[in-house]
C-alpha cells in the first residue's frame, strides 16, 4: 500500500534572500506535495524577514522562525536543531539555503520509503552546479564497497547535508543533533555520530 508521509524540510538561513527564493521555488514545484518547510533565520538583515512573511501568507506549508534570542550560539547547526524541534513530518530533509531539489526529488525519495520503511535513514545522490543544474559536473554520494564510517573518518565525505532522508522518530529517539560548537564540517560530524549508532 502506497503511503504519503509528511516530509519536513529544514532550512537554516542568514542573509541569503536571493538564493533562498530559488530553494523555496524548487520545493513548491515538487511533484510530491505532502511537505512542510521550516526556515530558521539566524537574524538576517537583508529583507529575508519581510520576504518570508509573504511566503508564509502565500502558503500554509511554509513556516518561518526568526531567531531573536542569541543567548545561545548563532550558526547553521543551532538553526537546524531548532528546525528539527519544530518539524512535524514523518521524515526530515536538511537543506541549505542555496540547495535546489529537482522536481522529482521528493517523489523518488518517498517511493524509496515505500519499498523500505524499516530504515532509520536513506541516502540519495546530489550534484554540484554553478549557474544552472544542467552544468553540474560533479556527483556527490558516489557509493563504493568501502564502509561509510571508514570513508568519513579518513576525510572522504560520503554524503553531504541534503543527502539523507531521516526518519524523524529516529533522530528524536537517538538524540542526534548538530554540534552547535562546531565551526565547520557540522554535517560531517553529525553523520559520523549517526553511523556510530549502528543505524539501519
Coordinates of C-alpha atoms in Angstrom, one line a residue:
X1 CA 0.0 0.0 0.0
X2 CA 1.4 3.4 -1.1
X3 CA 1.9 5.8 1.9
X4 CA 2.2 9.5 1.6
X5 CA 4.2 10.6 4.6
X6 CA 4.7 14.3 5.5
X7 CA 8.3 15.4 4.7
X8 CA 9.7 18.2 6.8
X9 CA 12.3 20.3 5.0
X10 CA 14.5 22.3 7.5
X11 CA 16.4 25.3 6.0
X12 CA 18.8 27.5 8.1
X13 CA 19.4 30.9 6.6
X14 CA 21.3 34.1 7.1
X15 CA 21.3 37.0 4.6
X16 CA 20.7 34.7 1.6
X17 CA 17.3 36.1 0.4
X18 CA 18.2 35.8 -3.3
X19 CA 19.2 32.1 -3.3
X20 CA 16.6 31.2 -0.7
X21 CA 13.9 32.3 -3.2
X22 CA 15.3 29.7 -5.7
X23 CA 15.4 27.0 -3.0
X24 CA 11.8 27.6 -2.0
X25 CA 10.7 27.6 -5.6
X26 CA 12.3 24.3 -6.2
X27 CA 10.3 22.8 -3.3
X28 CA 7.0 24.4 -4.4
X29 CA 7.4 22.8 -7.8
X30 CA 7.8 19.3 -6.4
X31 CA 5.7 16.5 -8.0
X32 CA 5.2 15.2 -4.4
X33 CA 3.2 17.8 -2.4
X34 CA 2.9 16.5 1.1
X35 CA 5.7 18.6 2.6
X36 CA 6.3 21.4 5.1
X37 CA 9.1 23.9 5.0
X38 CA 10.7 25.2 8.2
X39 CA 13.0 28.2 7.5
X40 CA 15.0 29.2 10.6
X41 CA 16.6 32.6 10.2
X42 CA 19.7 33.4 12.2
X43 CA 19.0 37.1 12.4
X44 CA 19.1 38.2 8.7
X45 CA 19.3 42.0 7.9
X46 CA 18.8 41.8 4.1
X47 CA 15.0 41.8 4.0
X48 CA 14.6 38.0 4.5
X49 CA 12.1 38.6 7.2
X50 CA 9.6 40.6 5.0
X51 CA 10.2 38.2 2.1
X52 CA 9.4 35.2 4.3
X53 CA 6.3 36.8 5.8
X54 CA 4.9 37.0 2.2
X55 CA 5.9 33.4 1.5
X56 CA 4.1 32.2 4.7
X57 CA 1.0 34.2 3.7
X58 CA 1.0 32.6 0.3
X59 CA 1.4 29.0 1.5
X60 CA 0.4 27.3 4.8
X61 CA 3.1 24.7 4.1
X62 CA 5.8 27.3 4.7
X63 CA 6.9 28.1 8.2
X64 CA 9.3 30.8 9.3
X65 CA 11.1 31.4 12.6
X66 CA 13.3 34.5 13.0
X67 CA 15.7 33.9 15.8
X68 CA 15.9 36.8 18.2
X69 CA 17.3 35.1 21.3
X70 CA 21.0 34.9 20.8
X71 CA 21.8 33.8 24.4
X72 CA 22.6 30.5 22.7
X73 CA 25.0 30.4 19.8
X74 CA 24.5 31.6 16.2
X75 CA 25.1 29.4 13.2
X76 CA 23.5 26.8 10.9
X77 CA 23.7 23.9 13.5
X78 CA 21.7 25.9 16.0
X79 CA 19.1 26.7 13.3
X80 CA 18.9 23.0 12.1
X81 CA 18.4 21.8 15.7
X82 CA 15.6 24.4 16.2
X83 CA 14.0 23.4 12.9
X84 CA 14.1 19.7 13.9
X85 CA 12.2 20.6 17.2
X86 CA 9.5 22.4 15.1
X87 CA 9.2 19.6 12.5
X88 CA 6.0 17.6 12.4
X89 CA 6.9 15.3 9.5
X90 CA 7.4 11.6 9.5
X91 CA 10.7 12.3 7.7
X92 CA 13.2 15.1 7.7
X93 CA 15.4 16.6 5.0
X94 CA 18.0 19.2 5.9
X95 CA 18.6 21.7 3.0
X96 CA 20.9 24.6 2.9
X97 CA 19.5 27.9 1.6
X98 CA 21.5 27.5 -1.7
X99 CA 20.3 24.0 -2.5
X100 CA 17.8 23.1 -5.2
X101 CA 15.7 20.0 -5.4
X102 CA 14.8 18.6 -8.9
X103 CA 11.1 18.4 -9.3
X104 CA 11.0 14.6 -8.9
X105 CA 13.3 14.5 -5.8
X106 CA 10.7 14.1 -3.0
X107 CA 8.6 11.7 -5.2
X108 CA 11.7 9.5 -5.7
X109 CA 12.5 9.6 -2.0
X110 CA 9.0 8.7 -1.0
X111 CA 9.0 5.8 -3.4
X112 CA 12.2 4.5 -1.8
X113 CA 10.5 4.8 1.7
X114 CA 7.6 2.7 0.4
X115 CA 10.0 0.0 -0.7
X116 CA 11.9 0.0 2.6
X117 CA 10.1 1.5 5.6
X118 CA 12.3 -0.2 8.2
X119 CA 15.3 2.0 7.6
X120 CA 16.3 4.9 10.0
X121 CA 17.5 6.9 7.1
X122 CA 18.1 6.6 3.3
X123 CA 20.9 8.2 1.3
X124 CA 20.4 9.8 -2.1
X125 CA 22.8 11.4 -4.6
X126 CA 23.4 15.1 -5.3
X127 CA 25.4 17.1 -7.7
X128 CA 27.4 20.4 -7.7
X129 CA 26.4 23.2 -10.1
X130 CA 27.2 26.9 -10.5
X131 CA 24.7 28.6 -12.7
X132 CA 22.1 26.0 -13.6
X133 CA 21.5 22.3 -12.7
X134 CA 22.4 21.4 -16.3
X135 CA 26.0 22.5 -15.8
X136 CA 26.6 20.1 -13.0
X137 CA 30.0 18.4 -13.3
X138 CA 30.5 16.6 -10.1
X139 CA 28.3 14.0 -8.4
X140 CA 28.2 13.7 -4.6
X141 CA 27.5 10.5 -2.7
X142 CA 29.3 8.1 -5.0
X143 CA 28.8 4.7 -3.4
X144 CA 31.7 2.2 -3.1
X145 CA 32.2 -1.1 -1.3
X146 CA 34.1 0.6 1.5
X147 CA 32.5 1.1 4.9
X148 CA 30.8 4.5 5.0
X149 CA 32.2 5.2 8.5
X150 CA 35.7 4.5 7.4
X151 CA 35.3 6.8 4.5
X152 CA 34.1 9.6 6.6
X153 CA 36.9 9.1 9.2
X154 CA 39.6 9.4 6.5
X155 CA 38.1 12.6 5.3
X156 CA 36.1 11.3 2.3
X157 CA 32.7 13.0 2.9
X158 CA 30.5 10.3 1.6
X159 CA 27.3 12.4 1.5
X160 CA 26.5 16.0 2.5
X161 CA 23.7 17.6 4.4
X162 CA 21.0 17.2 1.9
X163 CA 21.8 13.5 1.0
X164 CA 19.9 11.7 3.8
X165 CA 16.2 11.4 4.3
X166 CA 15.9 10.9 8.0
X167 CA 13.1 9.2 9.9
X168 CA 12.2 11.9 12.4
X169 CA 11.5 9.5 15.2
X170 CA 15.0 8.1 14.8
X171 CA 16.6 11.5 15.1
X172 CA 14.5 12.3 18.2
X173 CA 14.8 8.9 19.9
X174 CA 18.6 8.7 19.3
X175 CA 19.1 12.3 20.4
X176 CA 21.0 13.1 17.2
X177 CA 21.6 16.8 17.0
X178 CA 24.1 19.0 15.1
X179 CA 27.0 20.1 17.3
X180 CA 26.4 23.8 18.0
X181 CA 30.1 24.3 18.9
X182 CA 31.4 23.1 15.6
X183 CA 32.7 26.0 13.4
X184 CA 32.7 24.0 10.2
X185 CA 32.1 20.4 8.9
X186 CA 29.0 20.2 11.1
X187 CA 27.3 17.7 8.7
X188 CA 30.4 15.5 8.6
X189 CA 30.3 15.4 12.5
X190 CA 26.6 14.7 12.5
X191 CA 26.8 11.9 10.0
X192 CA 29.7 10.3 11.8
X193 CA 27.7 10.3 15.1
X194 CA 24.7 8.8 13.2
X195 CA 26.9 6.0 11.8
X196 CA 28.5 5.3 15.2
X197 CA 25.0 4.4 16.5
X198 CA 24.9 1.5 14.0
X199 CA 21.6 2.6 12.4
X200 CA 19.6 0.8 9.9

